[in-house]
Coordinates of C-alpha atoms in Angstrom, one line a residue:
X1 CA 35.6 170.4 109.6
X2 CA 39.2 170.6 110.1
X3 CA 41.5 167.8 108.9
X4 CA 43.0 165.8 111.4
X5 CA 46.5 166.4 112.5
X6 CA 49.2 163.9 111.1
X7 CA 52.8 162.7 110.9
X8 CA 54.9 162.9 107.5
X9 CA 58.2 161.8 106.9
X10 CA 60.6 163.3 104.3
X11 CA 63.9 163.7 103.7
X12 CA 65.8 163.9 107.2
X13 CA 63.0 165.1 108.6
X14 CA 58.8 163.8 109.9
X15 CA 56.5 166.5 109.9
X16 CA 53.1 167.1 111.6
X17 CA 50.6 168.7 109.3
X18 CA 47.0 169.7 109.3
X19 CA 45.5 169.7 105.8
X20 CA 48.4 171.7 104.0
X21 CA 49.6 173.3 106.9
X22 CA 52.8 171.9 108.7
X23 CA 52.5 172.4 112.5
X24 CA 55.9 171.7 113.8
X25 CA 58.6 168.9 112.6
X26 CA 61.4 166.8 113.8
X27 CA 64.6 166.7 112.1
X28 CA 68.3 165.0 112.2
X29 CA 70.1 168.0 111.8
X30 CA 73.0 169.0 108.5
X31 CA 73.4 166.0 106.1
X32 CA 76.4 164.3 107.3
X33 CA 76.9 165.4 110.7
X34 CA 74.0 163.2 112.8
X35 CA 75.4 163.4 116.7
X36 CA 72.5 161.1 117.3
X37 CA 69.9 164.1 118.7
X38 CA 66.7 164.8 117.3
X39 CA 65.6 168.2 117.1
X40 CA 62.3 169.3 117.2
X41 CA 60.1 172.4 116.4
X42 CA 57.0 174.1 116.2
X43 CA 56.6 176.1 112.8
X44 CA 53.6 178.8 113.8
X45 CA 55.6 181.6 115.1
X46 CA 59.8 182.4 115.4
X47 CA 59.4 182.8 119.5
X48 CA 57.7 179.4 119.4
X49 CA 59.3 176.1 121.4
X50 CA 62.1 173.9 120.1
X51 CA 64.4 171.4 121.7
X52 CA 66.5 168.2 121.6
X53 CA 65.4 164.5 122.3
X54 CA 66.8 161.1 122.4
X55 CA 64.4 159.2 120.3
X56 CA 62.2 159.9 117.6
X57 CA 59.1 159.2 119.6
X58 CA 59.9 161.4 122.1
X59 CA 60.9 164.3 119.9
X60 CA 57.4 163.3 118.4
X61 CA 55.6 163.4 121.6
X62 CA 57.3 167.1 122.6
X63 CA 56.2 168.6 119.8
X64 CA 52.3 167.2 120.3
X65 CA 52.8 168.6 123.6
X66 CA 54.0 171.8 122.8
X67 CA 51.2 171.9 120.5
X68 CA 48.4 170.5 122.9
X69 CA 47.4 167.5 120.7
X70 CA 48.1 164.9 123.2
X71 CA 45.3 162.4 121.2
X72 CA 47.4 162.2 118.3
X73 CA 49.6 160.0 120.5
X74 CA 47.2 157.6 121.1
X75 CA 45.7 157.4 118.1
X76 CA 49.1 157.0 115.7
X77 CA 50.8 155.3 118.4
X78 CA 51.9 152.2 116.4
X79 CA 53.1 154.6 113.7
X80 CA 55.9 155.7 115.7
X81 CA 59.4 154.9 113.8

């Protein structure tokens, strides 16, 4: 069975990852120039989604959705930083 997708966090960046495999992260952008925006990503393919949020949850949530894994929301929601 496949491990169960799950939230990282690193240097500047959280990152979702499935066994050894990293699905998409979030990031804050170059070291010392933070404007405040999350960015987020999907890692699979180059043509894949990307875009901006707000909050870390929500940049979070976009990339679950962009990925289809809407239950990792519920289950990790009081993970959320």
């Amino acid at each position: 069975m496949a491990a169960a997708p799950h939230w990282e966090h690193g240097y500047r960046c959280h990152g979702l990852w499935r066994g050894n495999d990293r699905l998409g992260c979030v990031s804050l952008g170059p070291p010392g120039l933070w404007d405040g925006v999350y960015r987020w990503m999907i890692d699979a393919r180059p043509a894949d989604p990307s875009g901006q949020a707000a909050t870390l949850r929500a940049a979070k949530r976009a990339v679950e959705r962009a990925l289809g894994l809407a239950a990792i929301a519920r289950e990790e929601r009081g993970s959320y930083r």
